[in-house]
């Protein structure tokens, strides 16, 4: 219960001899949950649970549209007469790809708007409340989609497309952004890239379980049941978020350095991050830095090239190898599980060892400090408690809201290796995607789904580099801008490659789409070659960040990533 100076010491319930036992019990459960599980793991579990809720309906939606297109086709043509599956036709596969591309484009377009809404909600009410909005609104969408399943045919497809308008307020794009913002605010600098990867890995595991169970539930209990399960899962996820995640105030996210911006300027603040930065070099010259612009351009092309691969494999398997709902469920769950395995267990040590290797070759980037082991627990301190507030609170005295403890500045993130990894990961991803074009048997598709995830890691590496290129007070807007770029690229790839696949499927050569993906992935790597970190001895100047006398060195972003407190504002240059 929130209190202030005007709150009576005794509430009306206590004064009347009544105690709200339910509220006390909820507080004790939340406190026990926060004590028992480290904050980093709670954030990862949050990503898993919410993604699981979203993924229950992904395979059933695709299969439902496939059947609706098939039924609509035969309503205008002669009845099927022949061996095999009546829906296994090139024109039906092409129309399914077209309809699903329209659905995906609608979802992504509304999700792009949702990013601005989610970013504004985070800065207005804090990330925890914003995350709960991103969970509860999709629950309403899932409940509405049951009507589309019951309607069927062209009417059902139209209802599905209309329900995507709900994602403007809350959807899959917004919740990923908010969870990443929470991780960026609560995790130490050297752990950020690894945690971004592990968080995406947990999201992939949630997708894998959701894809698999959603398809199996649809086969066993009917097409409506996955939507009902998803609705209940959304409600449970909202309860977990409220109990497990800490309260991060909007004021703490600005670090006391950035005055609050209101109106349309605050709503469109993420776009300002894409503006080239002005740097004051050690020689005294003022130069423009285009690192963020080229980074976002490369990420756009990378998502354009590889973002369509999971859906492309699913549609290719359905059109060529006659995969059904459960088959696609196993295929997509395998893809998600392997990607989650890579990001959770292999990506962090790759980043840790890769940074050591990169620093050995570029020792000038290690001037500030060393690289720590990614297994370091950011919530464990070696300091001996000397003040009362450092001592562990006794049982029963924990507050309703968990304070977010500011982490001390640690080591350089070495985003140089993160950028190096980002470039070559796209090369490998493009080559592996191209290899799927040579599949001639159904088990080749499963092999492709097994190998493709080992080229993952581009998205978390890009987030790590992005947070390094921007100042701490712009971190939320930087992640929002990068997510916005990814969403626009996802919208483009669903439309661009969706219609390319439809055109190639018409002539019986859908496998050529994989070669187009590989070509654009190589183009993305070429663009990323022009993205570089700012010189270590440079200072940011200009209106986008602060006045020149208040600007900070680029390297200072390694040190101050902790949440702001009231005392920090006293060290700001304007307060001197």
Coordinates of C-alpha atoms in Angstrom, one line a residue:
X1 CA 0.0 0.0 0.0
X2 CA 1.5 3.3 -1.1
X3 CA 1.8 6.0 1.6
X4 CA 2.9 9.6 1.9
X5 CA 3.2 12.3 4.6
X6 CA -0.6 12.7 4.8
X7 CA -1.4 9.0 5.3
X8 CA -2.8 8.3 8.8
X9 CA -0.6 6.1 10.9
X10 CA -3.6 3.8 11.5
X11 CA -5.8 2.9 8.6
X12 CA -9.5 2.8 8.9
X13 CA -9.4 -1.0 8.9
X14 CA -6.9 -1.2 11.7
X15 CA -8.8 1.5 13.6
X16 CA -11.9 -0.5 13.4
X17 CA -10.2 -3.6 14.5
X18 CA -10.0 -5.2 11.1
X19 CA -6.9 -6.3 9.3
X20 CA -6.7 -6.9 5.5
X21 CA -5.3 -10.4 5.7
X22 CA -5.4 -11.0 2.0
X23 CA -3.3 -7.9 1.3
X24 CA -0.8 -9.0 3.9
X25 CA -0.6 -12.5 2.5
X26 CA 0.0 -11.1 -1.0
X27 CA 2.8 -8.9 0.3
X28 CA 4.4 -11.8 2.1
X29 CA 4.3 -14.0 -1.0
X30 CA 5.8 -11.2 -3.1
X31 CA 8.6 -10.6 -0.5
X32 CA 9.4 -14.3 -0.3
X33 CA 9.5 -14.5 -4.1
X34 CA 11.9 -11.6 -4.3
X35 CA 14.1 -12.9 -1.6
X36 CA 14.3 -16.4 -3.0
X37 CA 15.0 -15.6 -6.7
X38 CA 17.7 -13.2 -7.8
X39 CA 16.4 -10.2 -9.8
X40 CA 18.2 -11.2 -13.0
X41 CA 16.6 -14.6 -13.0
X42 CA 13.2 -13.1 -12.2
X43 CA 13.5 -10.9 -15.3
X44 CA 14.4 -13.9 -17.4
X45 CA 11.4 -15.9 -16.1
X46 CA 9.2 -12.9 -16.9
X47 CA 10.2 -13.0 -20.5
X48 CA 9.6 -16.8 -20.6
X49 CA 6.1 -16.6 -19.1
X50 CA 4.8 -13.8 -21.2
X51 CA 6.2 -15.3 -24.4
X52 CA 4.7 -18.6 -23.6
X53 CA 1.3 -16.9 -23.4
X54 CA 1.8 -15.3 -26.8
X55 CA 3.0 -18.5 -28.4
X56 CA 0.1 -20.8 -27.6
X57 CA -1.9 -19.5 -30.6
X58 CA 0.8 -18.9 -33.2
X59 CA 0.7 -22.3 -34.9
X60 CA -3.1 -22.7 -34.6
X61 CA -3.6 -19.3 -36.3
X62 CA -1.4 -20.3 -39.2
X63 CA -3.2 -23.6 -39.6
X64 CA -6.6 -22.0 -39.2
X65 CA -5.8 -19.6 -42.0
X66 CA -4.5 -22.4 -44.2
X67 CA -7.8 -24.3 -43.8
X68 CA -9.9 -21.2 -44.3
X69 CA -8.1 -20.4 -47.5
X70 CA -8.6 -24.0 -48.6
X71 CA -12.3 -24.0 -47.8
X72 CA -12.7 -20.6 -49.6
X73 CA -10.9 -21.9 -52.6
X74 CA -13.2 -24.9 -53.1
X75 CA -16.2 -22.7 -52.6
X76 CA -15.3 -21.0 -55.9
X77 CA -14.0 -24.1 -57.7
X78 CA -15.1 -27.7 -58.4
X79 CA -14.8 -30.2 -55.5
X80 CA -11.6 -32.0 -54.9
X81 CA -11.3 -35.3 -56.7
X82 CA -8.1 -37.2 -56.5
X83 CA -5.5 -38.8 -54.1
X84 CA -3.6 -36.9 -51.4
X85 CA -4.4 -33.8 -49.5
X86 CA -7.0 -31.6 -51.1
X87 CA -5.3 -28.5 -49.8
X88 CA -1.9 -29.4 -51.2
X89 CA -1.9 -27.0 -54.2
X90 CA 0.4 -24.3 -55.3
X91 CA -2.3 -21.7 -55.6
X92 CA -3.6 -22.5 -52.1
X93 CA -0.1 -22.2 -50.7
X94 CA 0.4 -18.9 -52.5
X95 CA -2.9 -17.5 -51.2
X96 CA -2.1 -18.7 -47.7
X97 CA 1.2 -16.9 -47.8
X98 CA -0.5 -13.8 -49.1
X99 CA -3.2 -13.8 -46.3
X100 CA -0.7 -14.6 -43.6
X101 CA 1.6 -11.8 -44.9
X102 CA -1.2 -9.4 -44.6
X103 CA -2.0 -10.6 -41.1
X104 CA 1.7 -10.3 -40.1
X105 CA 2.0 -6.8 -41.7
X106 CA -1.1 -5.7 -39.8
X107 CA 0.3 -7.1 -36.6
X108 CA 3.7 -5.5 -37.1
X109 CA 2.3 -2.1 -38.2
X110 CA 0.1 -1.9 -35.1
X111 CA 3.0 -3.2 -33.0
X112 CA 5.2 -0.4 -34.3
X113 CA 2.7 2.1 -33.0
X114 CA 2.6 0.1 -29.8
X115 CA 6.3 0.7 -29.3
X116 CA 5.7 4.5 -29.0
X117 CA 2.8 3.8 -26.7
X118 CA 4.8 1.4 -24.5
X119 CA 7.8 3.8 -24.4
X120 CA 5.6 6.7 -23.4
X121 CA 3.9 4.5 -20.7
X122 CA 7.3 3.5 -19.3
X123 CA 8.4 7.1 -18.9
X124 CA 5.0 8.1 -17.6
X125 CA 4.2 5.3 -15.1
X126 CA 7.3 3.2 -14.9
X127 CA 8.2 -0.1 -16.6
X128 CA 6.3 -2.5 -14.3
X129 CA 2.9 -0.9 -14.9
X130 CA 3.7 -0.6 -18.6
X131 CA 4.5 -4.3 -18.7
X132 CA 1.2 -5.3 -17.1
X133 CA -0.6 -3.2 -19.7
X134 CA 1.3 -5.1 -22.4
X135 CA 0.0 -8.4 -20.9
X136 CA -3.6 -7.7 -20.1
X137 CA -4.5 -6.0 -23.4
X138 CA -3.4 -9.1 -25.5
X139 CA -5.6 -11.2 -23.3
X140 CA -8.6 -9.3 -24.7
X141 CA -7.3 -9.9 -28.2
X142 CA -7.0 -13.6 -27.6
X143 CA -10.6 -13.7 -26.3
X144 CA -11.8 -11.9 -29.5
X145 CA -9.9 -14.3 -31.8
X146 CA -12.1 -17.2 -30.6
X147 CA -14.9 -15.6 -32.6
X148 CA -12.8 -15.7 -35.7
X149 CA -12.1 -19.4 -35.2
X150 CA -15.9 -20.0 -34.8
X151 CA -16.7 -18.0 -37.9
X152 CA -14.2 -19.6 -40.3
X153 CA -13.6 -19.0 -44.0
X154 CA -13.0 -15.5 -45.4
X155 CA -15.0 -14.0 -42.5
X156 CA -12.7 -15.6 -40.0
X157 CA -9.6 -14.3 -41.7
X158 CA -11.1 -10.8 -41.7
X159 CA -11.8 -11.0 -37.9
X160 CA -8.2 -12.2 -37.3
X161 CA -6.9 -9.2 -39.1
X162 CA -9.1 -6.8 -37.3
X163 CA -8.1 -8.1 -33.9
X164 CA -4.5 -7.0 -34.6
X165 CA -5.6 -3.4 -34.1
X166 CA -5.7 -4.1 -30.4
X167 CA -1.9 -4.5 -30.4
X168 CA -1.7 -0.7 -30.7
X169 CA -2.2 -0.6 -26.9
X170 CA -0.5 -3.8 -25.9
X171 CA 1.2 -6.6 -27.8
X172 CA 4.3 -8.7 -28.5
X173 CA 6.4 -5.7 -29.6
X174 CA 5.8 -3.6 -26.5
X175 CA 6.4 -6.3 -23.9
X176 CA 9.8 -7.2 -25.4
X177 CA 10.8 -3.6 -25.3
X178 CA 9.6 -3.1 -21.7
X179 CA 11.4 -6.3 -20.4
X180 CA 14.6 -5.2 -22.1
X181 CA 14.3 -1.7 -20.5
X182 CA 13.9 -3.4 -17.1
X183 CA 17.0 -5.5 -17.8
X184 CA 19.0 -2.5 -19.0
X185 CA 18.1 -0.5 -15.9
X186 CA 18.6 -3.2 -13.3
X187 CA 21.6 -5.2 -14.7
X188 CA 25.3 -4.1 -14.4
X189 CA 27.0 -2.8 -17.5
X190 CA 29.3 -5.8 -18.2
X191 CA 26.3 -8.2 -17.9
X192 CA 24.0 -6.3 -20.2
X193 CA 24.8 -7.9 -23.5
X194 CA 24.8 -11.4 -22.0
X195 CA 21.5 -10.8 -20.2
X196 CA 20.0 -9.4 -23.3
X197 CA 21.0 -12.7 -25.0
X198 CA 19.7 -14.9 -22.2
X199 CA 16.5 -12.9 -22.1
X200 CA 16.0 -13.5 -25.8
X201 CA 16.9 -17.2 -25.2
X202 CA 14.2 -17.5 -22.5
X203 CA 11.8 -15.9 -25.0
X204 CA 12.8 -18.5 -27.5
X205 CA 12.2 -21.3 -25.0
X206 CA 8.8 -19.9 -24.3
X207 CA 8.1 -19.8 -28.0
X208 CA 9.2 -23.4 -28.4
X209 CA 7.0 -24.7 -25.6
X210 CA 4.1 -22.5 -26.8
X211 CA 4.5 -23.6 -30.4
X212 CA 4.6 -27.3 -29.5
X213 CA 1.8 -27.3 -26.9
X214 CA -0.4 -25.0 -28.9
X215 CA -0.3 -27.3 -31.9
X216 CA -0.8 -30.4 -29.8
X217 CA -3.7 -28.9 -27.9
X218 CA -5.3 -27.8 -31.2
X219 CA -5.0 -31.3 -32.6
X220 CA -6.3 -33.0 -29.4
X221 CA -9.0 -30.7 -28.1
X222 CA -9.9 -28.5 -31.0
X223 CA -8.8 -25.3 -32.5
X224 CA -10.4 -23.1 -29.9
X225 CA -8.7 -24.6 -26.9
X226 CA -5.2 -23.0 -27.5
X227 CA -6.8 -19.5 -27.4
X228 CA -8.5 -20.3 -24.1
X229 CA -5.3 -21.6 -22.6
X230 CA -3.5 -18.5 -23.8
X231 CA -6.1 -16.2 -22.1
X232 CA -5.6 -17.9 -18.7
X233 CA -1.8 -17.8 -19.1
X234 CA -1.9 -14.0 -19.7
X235 CA -3.7 -13.5 -16.5
X236 CA -1.2 -15.6 -14.5
X237 CA 1.7 -13.7 -16.1
X238 CA 0.3 -10.4 -15.0
X239 CA 0.0 -11.6 -11.4
X240 CA 3.7 -12.8 -11.5
X241 CA 4.9 -9.5 -12.9
X242 CA 3.1 -7.6 -10.2
X243 CA 4.6 -9.8 -7.5
X244 CA 8.1 -10.5 -8.8
X245 CA 9.5 -7.4 -10.5
X246 CA 10.7 -4.3 -8.6
X247 CA 9.2 -0.9 -8.8
X248 CA 11.4 1.4 -11.0
X249 CA 10.2 5.0 -11.0
X250 CA 10.3 7.1 -14.2
X251 CA 12.5 9.6 -12.3
X252 CA 15.2 7.0 -11.6
X253 CA 15.5 6.1 -15.2
X254 CA 16.6 9.6 -16.3
X255 CA 19.5 9.4 -13.8
X256 CA 18.7 12.9 -12.7
X257 CA 20.3 14.4 -15.8
X258 CA 17.5 14.6 -18.3
X259 CA 14.5 16.9 -17.5
X260 CA 11.1 15.3 -18.2
X261 CA 9.8 16.0 -21.7
X262 CA 6.0 16.2 -22.2
X263 CA 3.6 16.2 -25.1
X264 CA 4.3 14.9 -28.6
X265 CA 8.0 15.4 -28.1
X266 CA 8.1 12.7 -25.3
X267 CA 6.0 10.4 -27.5
X268 CA 8.5 10.6 -30.4
X269 CA 11.6 10.8 -28.3
X270 CA 13.0 7.4 -29.6
X271 CA 13.4 8.9 -33.0
X272 CA 15.8 11.5 -31.8
X273 CA 18.3 8.8 -30.9
X274 CA 18.7 8.1 -34.6
X275 CA 20.0 11.6 -35.2
X276 CA 23.9 11.6 -35.8
X277 CA 25.7 12.6 -32.6
X278 CA 28.0 15.6 -32.4
X279 CA 31.4 14.8 -30.9
X280 CA 34.2 17.0 -29.6
X281 CA 37.4 15.2 -30.4
X282 CA 40.6 15.5 -28.3
X283 CA 42.0 17.9 -31.0
X284 CA 39.2 20.3 -30.3
X285 CA 37.4 19.7 -33.6
X286 CA 33.6 19.0 -33.7
X287 CA 32.6 16.0 -35.8
X288 CA 29.5 14.0 -36.5
X289 CA 29.3 10.4 -35.4
X290 CA 27.1 8.1 -37.6
X291 CA 27.7 4.9 -35.6
X292 CA 24.1 4.7 -34.4
X293 CA 22.6 5.4 -37.9
X294 CA 24.7 2.7 -39.6
X295 CA 24.1 0.3 -36.7
X296 CA 20.3 0.7 -37.1
X297 CA 20.6 0.5 -40.9
X298 CA 22.5 -2.8 -40.6
X299 CA 20.1 -4.2 -38.1
X300 CA 17.2 -3.3 -40.4
X301 CA 18.8 -5.2 -43.3
X302 CA 19.7 -8.1 -41.0
X303 CA 16.1 -8.5 -39.7
X304 CA 14.9 -8.0 -43.3
X305 CA 17.1 -10.9 -44.4
X306 CA 16.7 -13.4 -41.5
X307 CA 13.5 -12.3 -39.7
X308 CA 11.4 -14.2 -42.3
X309 CA 13.3 -17.4 -42.0
X310 CA 11.2 -19.2 -39.3
X311 CA 7.9 -18.4 -41.1
X312 CA 9.5 -19.2 -44.5
X313 CA 10.6 -22.6 -43.3
X314 CA 7.1 -23.3 -41.9
X315 CA 5.4 -22.2 -45.1
X316 CA 7.9 -24.1 -47.3
X317 CA 7.4 -27.2 -45.3
X318 CA 3.6 -26.9 -45.6
X319 CA 3.6 -26.3 -49.3
X320 CA 6.3 -28.8 -50.4
X321 CA 6.3 -31.5 -47.7
X322 CA 2.6 -31.3 -46.6
X323 CA 3.4 -30.5 -42.9
X324 CA 0.2 -30.2 -40.8
X325 CA -0.5 -28.3 -37.6
X326 CA 1.4 -30.7 -35.2
X327 CA 4.3 -31.1 -37.7
X328 CA 4.7 -27.3 -37.8
X329 CA 4.4 -27.2 -34.0
X330 CA 7.3 -29.6 -33.7
X331 CA 9.3 -27.8 -36.3
X332 CA 8.9 -24.3 -34.8
X333 CA 9.4 -25.6 -31.3
X334 CA 12.7 -27.3 -32.4
X335 CA 13.8 -24.0 -33.9
X336 CA 12.9 -22.0 -30.8
X337 CA 14.4 -24.5 -28.4
X338 CA 17.7 -24.6 -30.2
X339 CA 17.9 -20.9 -30.4
X340 CA 17.0 -20.6 -26.7
X341 CA 19.8 -23.2 -25.9
X342 CA 22.3 -21.2 -27.8
X343 CA 21.4 -17.8 -26.3
X344 CA 21.1 -19.1 -22.7
X345 CA 24.1 -21.4 -22.5
X346 CA 26.5 -20.6 -25.4
X347 CA 26.0 -16.9 -26.1
X348 CA 27.2 -15.6 -22.6
X349 CA 30.6 -17.5 -22.7
X350 CA 31.1 -16.5 -26.3
X351 CA 30.7 -12.9 -25.4
X352 CA 32.9 -13.2 -22.3
X353 CA 35.8 -15.1 -24.0
X354 CA 35.4 -13.1 -27.2
X355 CA 35.8 -9.9 -25.3
X356 CA 39.0 -11.2 -23.7
X357 CA 40.3 -12.2 -27.1
X358 CA 39.3 -8.9 -28.7
X359 CA 40.9 -6.9 -25.9
X360 CA 44.1 -8.8 -26.3
X361 CA 44.2 -7.6 -29.9
X362 CA 42.9 -4.1 -29.1
X363 CA 44.4 -3.3 -25.7
X364 CA 43.5 0.4 -26.0
X365 CA 39.8 -0.5 -25.4
X366 CA 40.7 -1.9 -21.9
X367 CA 42.0 1.3 -20.5
X368 CA 39.2 1.7 -18.0
X369 CA 39.1 -1.8 -16.4
X370 CA 39.1 -5.5 -17.0
X371 CA 36.3 -7.8 -18.2
X372 CA 34.7 -9.8 -15.5
X373 CA 33.4 -13.3 -15.6
X374 CA 29.7 -13.3 -16.9
X375 CA 28.8 -15.7 -14.1
X376 CA 29.4 -13.0 -11.6
X377 CA 26.2 -12.4 -9.6
X378 CA 25.3 -8.7 -9.9
X379 CA 23.4 -8.9 -6.7
X380 CA 26.3 -10.2 -4.6
X381 CA 28.6 -7.7 -3.0
X382 CA 32.0 -8.5 -1.4
X383 CA 31.8 -5.4 0.9
X384 CA 31.5 -5.9 4.6
X385 CA 28.3 -4.2 5.8
X386 CA 29.1 -1.2 8.0
X387 CA 25.8 0.7 8.0
X388 CA 22.4 -0.3 9.3
X389 CA 20.8 -0.1 5.9
X390 CA 23.3 -2.7 4.5
X391 CA 22.2 -5.4 7.0
X392 CA 19.7 -8.0 6.0
X393 CA 16.2 -7.2 7.2
X394 CA 14.6 -9.7 9.6
X395 CA 11.8 -11.9 8.4
X396 CA 8.5 -10.1 8.3
X397 CA 10.0 -6.6 7.9
X398 CA 10.4 -6.5 4.2
X399 CA 8.6 -3.7 2.4
X400 CA 5.8 -4.2 -0.1
X401 CA 7.9 -2.7 -2.9
X402 CA 11.4 -4.1 -3.5
X403 CA 14.0 -1.3 -3.6
X404 CA 16.2 -1.4 -6.7
X405 CA 19.7 -1.2 -5.4
X406 CA 22.1 0.9 -7.5
X407 CA 25.0 -1.2 -8.8
X408 CA 28.5 0.2 -8.6
X409 CA 30.2 0.9 -11.9
X410 CA 32.2 -2.1 -13.0
X411 CA 34.1 -2.9 -16.2
X412 CA 34.1 -1.8 -19.8
X413 CA 31.5 -3.6 -21.8
X414 CA 33.9 -3.9 -24.8
X415 CA 31.2 -3.3 -27.3
X416 CA 33.9 -3.5 -30.0
X417 CA 33.7 -7.3 -29.9
X418 CA 29.9 -7.1 -29.7
X419 CA 30.0 -5.2 -33.0
X420 CA 32.4 -7.6 -34.5
X421 CA 30.2 -10.5 -33.4
X422 CA 27.2 -8.8 -34.9
X423 CA 28.7 -8.6 -38.3
X424 CA 29.9 -12.1 -38.6
X425 CA 26.8 -13.6 -37.1
X426 CA 24.8 -12.2 -39.9
X427 CA 27.2 -13.8 -42.4
X428 CA 26.7 -17.2 -40.8
X429 CA 23.0 -16.7 -40.5
X430 CA 22.7 -15.9 -44.2
X431 CA 24.7 -18.9 -45.3
X432 CA 22.7 -21.3 -43.1
X433 CA 19.5 -19.9 -44.3
X434 CA 20.6 -20.4 -47.9
X435 CA 21.4 -24.0 -47.1
X436 CA 17.7 -24.7 -46.4
X437 CA 17.0 -24.2 -50.1
X438 CA 18.7 -27.6 -50.8
X439 CA 16.2 -29.6 -48.7
X440 CA 14.7 -32.5 -50.7
X441 CA 13.2 -34.5 -47.8
X442 CA 11.2 -33.7 -44.8
X443 CA 14.0 -34.5 -42.3
X444 CA 16.1 -31.9 -44.1
X445 CA 13.7 -29.3 -42.9
X446 CA 14.2 -30.4 -39.3
X447 CA 18.0 -30.3 -39.8
X448 CA 17.7 -26.8 -41.0
X449 CA 15.7 -25.8 -38.0
X450 CA 18.4 -27.4 -35.8
X451 CA 21.3 -25.6 -37.4
X452 CA 19.9 -22.1 -38.0
X453 CA 19.6 -21.1 -34.4
X454 CA 23.4 -21.4 -34.0
X455 CA 23.8 -18.2 -35.9
X456 CA 21.6 -16.3 -33.4
X457 CA 22.8 -13.5 -31.2
X458 CA 22.5 -10.6 -33.6
X459 CA 19.7 -9.0 -31.7
X460 CA 21.2 -9.0 -28.2
X461 CA 24.6 -8.0 -29.6
X462 CA 22.9 -5.0 -31.3
X463 CA 21.2 -4.0 -28.1
X464 CA 24.5 -4.2 -26.2
X465 CA 26.2 -2.0 -28.8
X466 CA 23.3 0.4 -28.9
X467 CA 23.3 1.0 -25.1
X468 CA 27.0 1.6 -25.3
X469 CA 26.7 4.2 -28.1
X470 CA 24.1 6.2 -26.1
X471 CA 24.2 7.9 -22.7
X472 CA 22.6 6.2 -19.7
X473 CA 19.7 8.7 -19.5
X474 CA 18.9 7.9 -23.2
X475 CA 19.1 4.1 -22.7
X476 CA 15.3 3.5 -22.7
X477 CA 14.9 5.6 -25.8
X478 CA 17.8 3.9 -27.5
X479 CA 16.3 0.4 -26.9
X480 CA 13.0 1.7 -28.1
X481 CA 14.5 3.1 -31.3
X482 CA 16.3 -0.2 -32.0
X483 CA 13.2 -2.2 -31.3
X484 CA 11.3 0.2 -33.6
X485 CA 13.9 -0.4 -36.4
X486 CA 13.5 -4.2 -35.9
X487 CA 9.7 -3.9 -36.1
X488 CA 9.8 -1.8 -39.2
X489 CA 12.2 -4.4 -40.8
X490 CA 9.9 -7.2 -39.7
X491 CA 7.0 -5.4 -41.3
X492 CA 9.0 -5.0 -44.5
X493 CA 10.2 -8.6 -44.6
X494 CA 6.8 -10.1 -44.1
X495 CA 5.4 -8.0 -46.9
X496 CA 8.5 -8.2 -49.2
X497 CA 9.5 -11.9 -48.8
X498 CA 5.8 -12.9 -48.3
X499 CA 4.9 -11.8 -51.7
X500 CA 8.2 -13.1 -53.2
X501 CA 7.5 -16.5 -51.7
X502 CA 3.9 -16.3 -53.1
X503 CA 5.2 -15.4 -56.6
X504 CA 7.8 -18.2 -56.6
X505 CA 5.3 -20.7 -55.2
X506 CA 3.1 -19.9 -58.2
X507 CA 5.8 -21.2 -60.6
X508 CA 6.7 -24.1 -58.3
X509 CA 10.1 -22.7 -57.1
X510 CA 9.6 -21.4 -53.5
X511 CA 13.1 -22.5 -52.5
X512 CA 14.7 -19.6 -54.3
X513 CA 13.4 -17.3 -51.6
X514 CA 16.2 -18.6 -49.3
X515 CA 18.9 -17.3 -51.8
X516 CA 17.3 -13.9 -51.6
X517 CA 17.5 -13.9 -47.8
X518 CA 21.2 -14.8 -47.9
X519 CA 22.0 -12.0 -50.4
X520 CA 20.4 -9.3 -48.1
X521 CA 22.2 -10.8 -45.0
X522 CA 25.5 -10.2 -46.8
X523 CA 24.4 -6.6 -47.6
X524 CA 23.6 -6.0 -43.9
X525 CA 27.1 -7.1 -43.0
X526 CA 28.6 -4.7 -45.5
X527 CA 26.5 -1.8 -44.0
X528 CA 27.6 -2.7 -40.5
X529 CA 31.2 -2.3 -41.5
X530 CA 30.6 1.5 -41.5
X531 CA 29.3 1.4 -37.9
X532 CA 32.0 2.2 -35.3
X533 CA 32.1 3.2 -31.7
X534 CA 33.0 6.8 -30.9
X535 CA 36.7 7.6 -30.0
X536 CA 37.4 7.0 -26.3
X537 CA 38.8 10.6 -25.9
X538 CA 35.7 12.3 -27.4
X539 CA 32.8 14.1 -25.7
X540 CA 29.2 14.3 -26.8
X541 CA 27.9 17.7 -27.5
X542 CA 24.7 19.1 -29.1
X543 CA 21.0 19.5 -28.3
X544 CA 20.2 15.8 -28.5
X545 CA 22.0 15.0 -25.2
X546 CA 23.1 18.1 -23.3
X547 CA 24.8 21.4 -23.7
X548 CA 28.5 21.1 -24.5
X549 CA 29.5 22.2 -21.0
X550 CA 27.4 19.3 -19.5
X551 CA 28.5 16.6 -21.9
X552 CA 30.3 13.5 -20.7
X553 CA 33.0 11.4 -22.3
X554 CA 32.0 8.4 -24.4
X555 CA 33.8 6.1 -22.1
X556 CA 31.9 7.3 -19.1
X557 CA 28.9 5.2 -20.2
X558 CA 30.8 2.2 -19.0
X559 CA 30.8 3.4 -15.5
X560 CA 27.4 4.9 -14.6
X561 CA 24.6 2.6 -15.5
X562 CA 23.1 2.4 -12.0
X563 CA 19.6 3.7 -11.2
X564 CA 19.4 7.3 -10.2
X565 CA 19.0 8.5 -6.7
X566 CA 18.3 11.9 -5.2
X567 CA 21.9 12.4 -4.2
X568 CA 23.2 11.9 -7.8
X569 CA 21.5 15.0 -9.0
X570 CA 23.7 17.0 -6.7
X571 CA 26.8 16.1 -8.8
X572 CA 25.2 17.2 -12.0
X573 CA 27.1 20.2 -13.5
X574 CA 24.0 22.4 -13.5
X575 CA 23.7 22.0 -9.7
X576 CA 27.2 23.1 -9.0

